[in-house]
Short mmCIF file of C-alpha atoms and ligand atoms in Angstrom, two decimals:
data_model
loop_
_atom_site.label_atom_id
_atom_site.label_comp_id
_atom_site.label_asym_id
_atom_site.label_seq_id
_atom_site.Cartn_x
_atom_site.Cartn_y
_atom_site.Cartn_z
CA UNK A 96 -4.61 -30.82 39.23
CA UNK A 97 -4.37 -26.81 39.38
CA UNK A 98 -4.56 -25.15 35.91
CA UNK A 99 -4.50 -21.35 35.11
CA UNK A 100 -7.58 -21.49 33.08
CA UNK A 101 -9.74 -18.48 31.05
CA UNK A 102 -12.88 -19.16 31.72
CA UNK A 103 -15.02 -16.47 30.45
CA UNK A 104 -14.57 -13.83 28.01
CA UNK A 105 -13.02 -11.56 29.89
CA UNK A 106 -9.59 -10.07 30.98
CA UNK A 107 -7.69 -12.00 33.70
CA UNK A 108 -7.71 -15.77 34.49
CA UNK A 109 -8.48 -17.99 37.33
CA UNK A 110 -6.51 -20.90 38.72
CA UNK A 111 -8.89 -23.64 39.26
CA UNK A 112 -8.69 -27.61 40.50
CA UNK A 113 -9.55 -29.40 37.33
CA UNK A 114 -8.91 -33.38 36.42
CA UNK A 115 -5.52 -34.20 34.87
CA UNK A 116 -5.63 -34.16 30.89
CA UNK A 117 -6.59 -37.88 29.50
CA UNK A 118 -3.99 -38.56 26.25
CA UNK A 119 -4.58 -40.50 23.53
CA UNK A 120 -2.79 -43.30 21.95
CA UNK A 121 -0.90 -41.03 20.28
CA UNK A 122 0.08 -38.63 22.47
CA UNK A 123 2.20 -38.39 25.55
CA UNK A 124 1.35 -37.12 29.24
CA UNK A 125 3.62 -34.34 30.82
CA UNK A 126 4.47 -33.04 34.09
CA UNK A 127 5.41 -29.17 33.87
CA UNK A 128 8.95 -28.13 35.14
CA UNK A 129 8.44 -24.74 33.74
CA UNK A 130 6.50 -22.64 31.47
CA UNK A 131 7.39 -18.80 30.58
CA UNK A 132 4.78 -15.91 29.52
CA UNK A 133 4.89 -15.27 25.65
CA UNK A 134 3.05 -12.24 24.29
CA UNK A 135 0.23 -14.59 23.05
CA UNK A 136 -0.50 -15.28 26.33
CA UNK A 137 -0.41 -11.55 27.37
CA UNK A 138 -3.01 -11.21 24.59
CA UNK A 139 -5.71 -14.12 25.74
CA UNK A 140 -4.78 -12.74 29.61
CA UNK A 141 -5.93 -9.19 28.78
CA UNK A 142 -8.55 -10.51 26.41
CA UNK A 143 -7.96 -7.67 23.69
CA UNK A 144 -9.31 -7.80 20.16
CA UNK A 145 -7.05 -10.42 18.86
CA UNK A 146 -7.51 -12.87 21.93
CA UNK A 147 -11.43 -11.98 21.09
CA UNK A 148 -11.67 -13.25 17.60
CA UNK A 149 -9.21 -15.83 17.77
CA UNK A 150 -10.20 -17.74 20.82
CA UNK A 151 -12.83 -20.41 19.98
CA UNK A 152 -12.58 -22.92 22.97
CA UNK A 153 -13.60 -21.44 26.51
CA UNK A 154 -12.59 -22.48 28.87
CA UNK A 155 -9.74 -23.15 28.25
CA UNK A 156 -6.08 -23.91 30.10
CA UNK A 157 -3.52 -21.49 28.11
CA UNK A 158 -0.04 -21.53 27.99
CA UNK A 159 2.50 -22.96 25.53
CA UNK A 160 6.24 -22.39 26.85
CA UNK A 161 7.22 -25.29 28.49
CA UNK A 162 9.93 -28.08 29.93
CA UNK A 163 8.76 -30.59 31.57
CA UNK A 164 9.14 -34.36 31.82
CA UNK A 165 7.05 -37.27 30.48
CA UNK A 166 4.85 -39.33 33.16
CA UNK A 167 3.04 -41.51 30.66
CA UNK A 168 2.78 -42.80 26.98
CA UNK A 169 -0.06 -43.86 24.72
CA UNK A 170 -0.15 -47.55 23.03
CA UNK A 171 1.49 -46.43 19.85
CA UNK A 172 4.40 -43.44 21.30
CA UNK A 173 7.52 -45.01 19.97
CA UNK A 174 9.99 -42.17 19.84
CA UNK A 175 9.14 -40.84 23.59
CA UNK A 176 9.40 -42.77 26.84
CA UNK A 177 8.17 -42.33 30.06
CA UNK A 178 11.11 -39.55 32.04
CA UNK A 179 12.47 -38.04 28.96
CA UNK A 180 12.63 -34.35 29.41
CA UNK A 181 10.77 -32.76 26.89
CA UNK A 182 9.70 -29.28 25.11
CA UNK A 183 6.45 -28.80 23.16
CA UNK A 184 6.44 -27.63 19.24
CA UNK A 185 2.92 -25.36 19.68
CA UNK A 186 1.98 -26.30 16.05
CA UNK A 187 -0.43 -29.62 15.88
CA UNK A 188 -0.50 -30.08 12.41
CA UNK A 189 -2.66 -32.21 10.25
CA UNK A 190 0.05 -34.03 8.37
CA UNK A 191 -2.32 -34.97 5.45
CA UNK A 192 -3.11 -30.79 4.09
CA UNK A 193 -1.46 -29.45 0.73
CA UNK A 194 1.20 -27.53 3.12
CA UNK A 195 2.02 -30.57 5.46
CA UNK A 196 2.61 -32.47 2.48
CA UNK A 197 5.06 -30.06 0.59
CA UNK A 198 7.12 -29.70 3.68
CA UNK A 199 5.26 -26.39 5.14
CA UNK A 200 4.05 -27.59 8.12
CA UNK A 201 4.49 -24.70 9.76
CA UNK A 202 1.60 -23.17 7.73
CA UNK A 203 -0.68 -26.07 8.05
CA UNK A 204 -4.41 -25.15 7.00
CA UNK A 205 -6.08 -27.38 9.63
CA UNK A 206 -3.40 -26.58 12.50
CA UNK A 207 -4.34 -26.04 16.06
CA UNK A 208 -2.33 -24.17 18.52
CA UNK A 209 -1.11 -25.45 22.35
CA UNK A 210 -2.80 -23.07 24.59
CA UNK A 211 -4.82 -21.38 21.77
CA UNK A 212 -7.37 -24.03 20.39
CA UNK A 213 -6.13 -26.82 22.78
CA UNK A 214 -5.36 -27.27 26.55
CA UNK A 215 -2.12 -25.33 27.19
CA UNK A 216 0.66 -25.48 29.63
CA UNK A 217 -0.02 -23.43 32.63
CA UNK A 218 -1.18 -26.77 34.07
CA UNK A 219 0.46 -28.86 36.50
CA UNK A 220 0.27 -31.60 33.70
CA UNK A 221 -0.90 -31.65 29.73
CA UNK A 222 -1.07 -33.29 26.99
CA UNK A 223 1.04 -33.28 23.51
CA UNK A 224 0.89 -35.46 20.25
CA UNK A 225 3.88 -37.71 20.40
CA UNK A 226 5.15 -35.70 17.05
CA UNK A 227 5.45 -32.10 19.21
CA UNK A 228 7.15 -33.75 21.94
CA UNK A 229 11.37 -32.24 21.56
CA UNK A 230 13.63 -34.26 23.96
CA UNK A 231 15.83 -32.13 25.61
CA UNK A 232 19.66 -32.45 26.99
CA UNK A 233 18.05 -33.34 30.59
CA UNK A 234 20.81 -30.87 31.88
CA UNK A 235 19.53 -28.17 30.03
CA UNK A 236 18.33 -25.42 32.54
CA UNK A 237 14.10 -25.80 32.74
CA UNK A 238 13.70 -21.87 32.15
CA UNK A 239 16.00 -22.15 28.96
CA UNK A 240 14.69 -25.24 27.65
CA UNK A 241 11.11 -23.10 27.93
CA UNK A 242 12.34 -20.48 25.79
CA UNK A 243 13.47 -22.91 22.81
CA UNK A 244 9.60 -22.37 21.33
CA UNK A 245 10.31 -18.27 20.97
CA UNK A 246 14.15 -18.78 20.64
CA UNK A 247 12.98 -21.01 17.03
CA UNK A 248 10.69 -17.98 15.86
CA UNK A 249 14.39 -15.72 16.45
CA UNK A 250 15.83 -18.80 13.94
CA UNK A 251 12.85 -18.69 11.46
CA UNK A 252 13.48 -14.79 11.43
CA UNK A 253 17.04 -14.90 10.62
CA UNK A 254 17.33 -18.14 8.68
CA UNK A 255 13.79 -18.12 6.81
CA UNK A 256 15.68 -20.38 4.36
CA UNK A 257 18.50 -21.82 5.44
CA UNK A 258 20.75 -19.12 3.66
CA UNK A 259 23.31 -17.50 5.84
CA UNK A 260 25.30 -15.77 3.27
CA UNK A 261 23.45 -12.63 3.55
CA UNK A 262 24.23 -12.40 7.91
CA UNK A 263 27.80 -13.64 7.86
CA UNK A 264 30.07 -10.38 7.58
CA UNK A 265 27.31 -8.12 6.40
CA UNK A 266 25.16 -5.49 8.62
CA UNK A 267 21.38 -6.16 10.20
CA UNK A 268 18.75 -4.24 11.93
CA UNK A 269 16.42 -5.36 14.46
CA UNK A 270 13.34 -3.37 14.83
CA UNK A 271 11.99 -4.22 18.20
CA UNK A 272 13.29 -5.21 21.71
CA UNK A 273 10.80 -7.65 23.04
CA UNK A 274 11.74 -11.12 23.82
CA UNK A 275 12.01 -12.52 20.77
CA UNK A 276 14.03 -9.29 19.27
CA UNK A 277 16.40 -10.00 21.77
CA UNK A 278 17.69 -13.49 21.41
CA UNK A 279 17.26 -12.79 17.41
CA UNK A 280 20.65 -10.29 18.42
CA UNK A 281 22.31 -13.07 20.46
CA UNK A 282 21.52 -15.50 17.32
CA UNK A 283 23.19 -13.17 14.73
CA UNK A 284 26.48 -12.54 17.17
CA UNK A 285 27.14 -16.38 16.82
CA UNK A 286 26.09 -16.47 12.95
CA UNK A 287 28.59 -14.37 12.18
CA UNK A 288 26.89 -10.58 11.48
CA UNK A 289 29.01 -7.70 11.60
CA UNK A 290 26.99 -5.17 12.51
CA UNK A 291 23.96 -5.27 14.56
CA UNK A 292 22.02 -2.01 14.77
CA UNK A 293 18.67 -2.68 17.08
CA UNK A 294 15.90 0.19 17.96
CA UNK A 295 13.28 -0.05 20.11
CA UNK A 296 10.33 1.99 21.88
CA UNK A 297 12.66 3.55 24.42
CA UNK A 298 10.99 3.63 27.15
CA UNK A 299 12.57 0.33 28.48
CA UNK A 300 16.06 0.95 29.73
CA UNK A 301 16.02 -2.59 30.96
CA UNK A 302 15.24 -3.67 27.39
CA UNK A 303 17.85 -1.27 26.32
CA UNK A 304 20.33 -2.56 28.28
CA UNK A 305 20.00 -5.96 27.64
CA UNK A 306 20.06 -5.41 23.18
CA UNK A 307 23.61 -4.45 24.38
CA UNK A 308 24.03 -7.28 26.67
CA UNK A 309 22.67 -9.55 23.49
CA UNK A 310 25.61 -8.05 21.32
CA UNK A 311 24.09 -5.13 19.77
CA UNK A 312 26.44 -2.42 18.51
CA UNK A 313 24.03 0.42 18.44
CA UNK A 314 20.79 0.39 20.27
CA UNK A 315 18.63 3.57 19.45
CA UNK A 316 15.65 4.58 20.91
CA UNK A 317 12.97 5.34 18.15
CA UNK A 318 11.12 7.59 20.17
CA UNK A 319 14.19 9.81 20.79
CA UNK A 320 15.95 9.70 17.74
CA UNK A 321 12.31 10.48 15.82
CA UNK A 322 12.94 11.32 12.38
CA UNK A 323 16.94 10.65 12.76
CA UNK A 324 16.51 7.30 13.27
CA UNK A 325 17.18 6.14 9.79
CA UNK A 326 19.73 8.50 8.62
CA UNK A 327 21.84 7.54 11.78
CA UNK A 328 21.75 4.01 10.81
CA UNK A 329 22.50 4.46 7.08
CA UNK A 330 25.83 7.25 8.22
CA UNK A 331 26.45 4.39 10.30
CA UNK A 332 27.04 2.10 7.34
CA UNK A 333 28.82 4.27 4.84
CA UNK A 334 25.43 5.75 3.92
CA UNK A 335 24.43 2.24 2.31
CA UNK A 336 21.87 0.70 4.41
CA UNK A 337 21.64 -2.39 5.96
CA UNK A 338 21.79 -5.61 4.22
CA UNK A 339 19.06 -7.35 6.34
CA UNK A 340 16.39 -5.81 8.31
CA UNK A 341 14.36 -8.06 10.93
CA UNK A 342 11.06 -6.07 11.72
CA UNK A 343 9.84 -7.63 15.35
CA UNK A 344 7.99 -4.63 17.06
CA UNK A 345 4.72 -4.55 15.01
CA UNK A 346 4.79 -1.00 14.69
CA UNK A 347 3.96 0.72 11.43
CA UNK A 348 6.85 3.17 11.86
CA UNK A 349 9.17 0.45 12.36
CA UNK A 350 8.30 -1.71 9.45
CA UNK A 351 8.41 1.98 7.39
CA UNK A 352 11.66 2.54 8.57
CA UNK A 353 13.08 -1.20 8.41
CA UNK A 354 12.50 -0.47 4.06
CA UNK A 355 13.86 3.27 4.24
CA UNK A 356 17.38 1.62 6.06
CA UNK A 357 17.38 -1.01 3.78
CA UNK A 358 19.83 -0.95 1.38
CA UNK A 359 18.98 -1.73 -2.07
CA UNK A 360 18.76 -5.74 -3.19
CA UNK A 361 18.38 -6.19 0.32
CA UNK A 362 16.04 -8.47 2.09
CA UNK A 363 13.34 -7.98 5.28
CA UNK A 364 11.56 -10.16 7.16
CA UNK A 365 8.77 -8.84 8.76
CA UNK A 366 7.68 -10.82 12.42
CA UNK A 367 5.88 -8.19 14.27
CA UNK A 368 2.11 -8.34 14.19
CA UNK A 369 -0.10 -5.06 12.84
CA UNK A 370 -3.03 -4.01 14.63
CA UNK A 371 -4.64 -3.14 11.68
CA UNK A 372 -4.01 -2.56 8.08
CA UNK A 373 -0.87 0.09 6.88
CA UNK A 374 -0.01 2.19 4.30
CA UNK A 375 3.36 1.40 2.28
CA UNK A 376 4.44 2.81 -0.77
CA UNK A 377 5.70 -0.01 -2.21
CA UNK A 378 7.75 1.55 -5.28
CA UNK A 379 9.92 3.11 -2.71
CA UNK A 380 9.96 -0.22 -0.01
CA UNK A 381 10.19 -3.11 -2.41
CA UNK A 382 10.00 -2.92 -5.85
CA UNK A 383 13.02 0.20 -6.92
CA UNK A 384 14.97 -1.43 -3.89
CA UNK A 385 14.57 -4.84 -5.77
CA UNK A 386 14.19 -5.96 -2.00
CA UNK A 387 13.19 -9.78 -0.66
CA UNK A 388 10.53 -9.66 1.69
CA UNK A 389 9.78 -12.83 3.85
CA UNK A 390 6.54 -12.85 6.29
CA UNK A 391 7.48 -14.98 9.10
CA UNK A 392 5.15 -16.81 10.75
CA UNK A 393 5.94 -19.53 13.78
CA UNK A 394 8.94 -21.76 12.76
CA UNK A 395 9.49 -24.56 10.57
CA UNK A 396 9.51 -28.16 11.91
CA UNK A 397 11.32 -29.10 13.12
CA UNK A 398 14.51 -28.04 10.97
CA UNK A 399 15.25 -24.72 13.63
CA UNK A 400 14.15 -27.17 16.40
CA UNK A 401 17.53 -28.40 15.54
CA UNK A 402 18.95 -25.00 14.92
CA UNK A 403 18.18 -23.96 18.40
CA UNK A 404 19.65 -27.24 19.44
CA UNK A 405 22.86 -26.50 17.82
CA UNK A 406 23.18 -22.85 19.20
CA UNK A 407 22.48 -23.59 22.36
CA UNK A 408 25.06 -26.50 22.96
CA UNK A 409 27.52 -23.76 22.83
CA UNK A 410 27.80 -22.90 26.26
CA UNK A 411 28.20 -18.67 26.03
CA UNK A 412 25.49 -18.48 23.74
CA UNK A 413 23.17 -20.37 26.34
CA UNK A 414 24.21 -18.28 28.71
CA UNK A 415 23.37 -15.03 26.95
CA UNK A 416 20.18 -16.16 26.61
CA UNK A 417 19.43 -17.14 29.87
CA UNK A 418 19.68 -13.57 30.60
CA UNK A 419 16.59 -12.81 28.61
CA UNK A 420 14.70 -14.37 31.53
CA UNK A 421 14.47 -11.73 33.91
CA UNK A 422 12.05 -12.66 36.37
CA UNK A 423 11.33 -16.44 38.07
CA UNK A 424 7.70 -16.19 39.41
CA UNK A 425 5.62 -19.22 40.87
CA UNK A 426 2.69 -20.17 38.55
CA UNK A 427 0.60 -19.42 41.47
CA UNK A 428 1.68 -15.87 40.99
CA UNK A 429 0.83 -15.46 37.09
CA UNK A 430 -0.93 -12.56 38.09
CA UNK A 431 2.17 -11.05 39.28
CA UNK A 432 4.19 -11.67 36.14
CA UNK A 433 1.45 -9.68 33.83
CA UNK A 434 1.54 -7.10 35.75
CA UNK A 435 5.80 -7.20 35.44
CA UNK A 436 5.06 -7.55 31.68
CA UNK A 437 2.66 -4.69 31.51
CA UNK A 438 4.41 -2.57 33.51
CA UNK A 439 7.61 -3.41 30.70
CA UNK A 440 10.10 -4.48 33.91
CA UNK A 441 10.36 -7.94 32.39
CA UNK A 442 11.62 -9.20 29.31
CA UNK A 443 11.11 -13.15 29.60
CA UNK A 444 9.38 -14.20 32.84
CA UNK A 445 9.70 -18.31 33.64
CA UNK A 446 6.69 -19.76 35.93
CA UNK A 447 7.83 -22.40 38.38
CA UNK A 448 5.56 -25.30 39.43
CA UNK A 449 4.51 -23.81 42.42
CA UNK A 450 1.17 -23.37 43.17
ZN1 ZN B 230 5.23 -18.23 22.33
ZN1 ZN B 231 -1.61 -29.72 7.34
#
């Protein structure tokens, strides 16, 4: 089969013929219908410092987006048969660790990744433990049903435990208009939020563009508004603050200013990824502002699985979402989609089977 395999430690990838992944008895075999480009894989593909120190198994086929439809079962899949369309939860987990067993699976200690310590996706087929196997409505558009992996970290960010009161009616920031920023707007336009403030670099119109498209009220550009940015947001709420600020850029300024906007007994949760260590002064961010802080990391299993499953069956929502995916690029063509990524035309790019 073709595979879009890193082979050495280096930036780029090649696409090589390679034998078709052998499952075990536990796991199913999969045919990809689509896979889309998460920033992970932007990361292994340009080989920077966290693709360097993370990355264990080379080579190795990454990827970890996907639809696609099962063409075989091991002896013991019960749940899964052979044609059900299916997404892949990315976290393997060990099942038997202190976190699997007090229902943090999400945090496993021995977990592996799909596409980071296993075989990934950008295959034409791979393999998945029958437990990570999601069966999807098979009418659900391929690129959408791709973007449920992503679309649950958006959930986890909002809903880190299961408590809507403080969206419903009240006023949020997002802090970052990547993927992921933007379908956590669309998710908090159907919970219910009142307000939705969302700032980004600002050097993306198309980014821009589509916070508003998402439902954002006010979209600011933090490199234009500068200094301003905060005090416009807190005018904009009767000099209060927001009541929930979702940090998603990884930026230091950002997760600075998500705390100054924050208004006091409110809560943060903090997705973006550092660089490196920051400075805080944490008086001033979390302890005077008695604020809840929640570090979000993947999504919990499989309870926004079935989040996502419920916001998507209503049919506007789905198709706000679909809009996130701005580009449809043969896999053949990966090369193609970084560069749309790098170049910051793209906000969600799907890869088609076509090699
Ligand atoms: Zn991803
Ligand atoms: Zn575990």
């Amino acid at each position: 089969m073709n595979a879009v395999v890193k082979g050495k430690r280096q930036a780029g990838a090649d696409i090589i013929k390679t034998n078709a992944p052998k499952i075990k008895e536990s796991e199913v075999l999969v045919e990809v219908e689509a896979a889309s480009i998460c920033g992970t894989d932007v990361h292994i593909w340009n080989w920077n410092e966290w693709a360097q120190h993370r990355m264990k198994k080379i080579p190795l086929v990454f990827g970890h987006e996907v639809a696609g439809k099962v063409i075989e079962v091991g002896k013991n899949v019960t749940s899964i048969q052979v044609g059900d369309k299916i997404s892949a939860e990315t976290h393997i987990v060990d099942n038997t660790c202190y976190q699997c067993r007090t229902d943090r699976k999400h945090v496993c200690k021995n977990m592996e990744i799909l596409g980071v310590d296993r075989d990934g996706v950008f295959a034409e087929q791979f393999a998945l433990p029958e437990e990570n196997a999601w069966k999807n409505d098979p009418r659900l558009d391929l690129g959408v049903a791709s973007i449920q992996e992503p679309l649950g970290n958006a959930v986890q960010t909002v809903l880190p435990k299961d408590h809507v009161e403080d969206i419903a009616g009240k006023t949020i920031a997002v802090l970052g208009t990547g993927p992921i920023g933007l379908m956590t707007i669309a998710v908090l336009r159907e919970l219910g939020a009142a307000r939705v403030f969302a700032t980004g670099g600002g050097l993306n119109k198309i980014r821009m563009d589509l916070a508003k498209k998402m439902g954002a009220d006010m979209v600011l550009s933090a490199r234009e508004e500068g200094e301003r940015l905060v005090k416009t947001i807190v005018d904009a709420t009767d000099g209060n603050g927001v009541d929930v600020a979702l940090e998603m850029s990884g930026d230091p300024n950002a997760v600075r200013q998500a705390f100054e906007m924050l208004t006091p007994g409110g809560r943060v949760s903090l997705l973006g990824i550092l660089d490196k260590p920051m400075e805080l002064d944490l008086n001033a961010a979390m302890i005077f502002k008695s604020a809840t802080v929640f570090g979000i990391t993947g999504r919990r299993m499989f309870e926004t699985w079935y989040q996502v499953r419920g916001l998507l069956a209503k049919p506007s929502f789905k198709e706000k979402i679909s809009t996130v995916i701005t580009h449809r690029v043969p896999i053949g063509d990966i090369s193609k989609g970084m560069e749309l990524i790098g170049s910051k035309q793209a906000a969600k790019i799907v890869l088609e089977p076509k090699w």
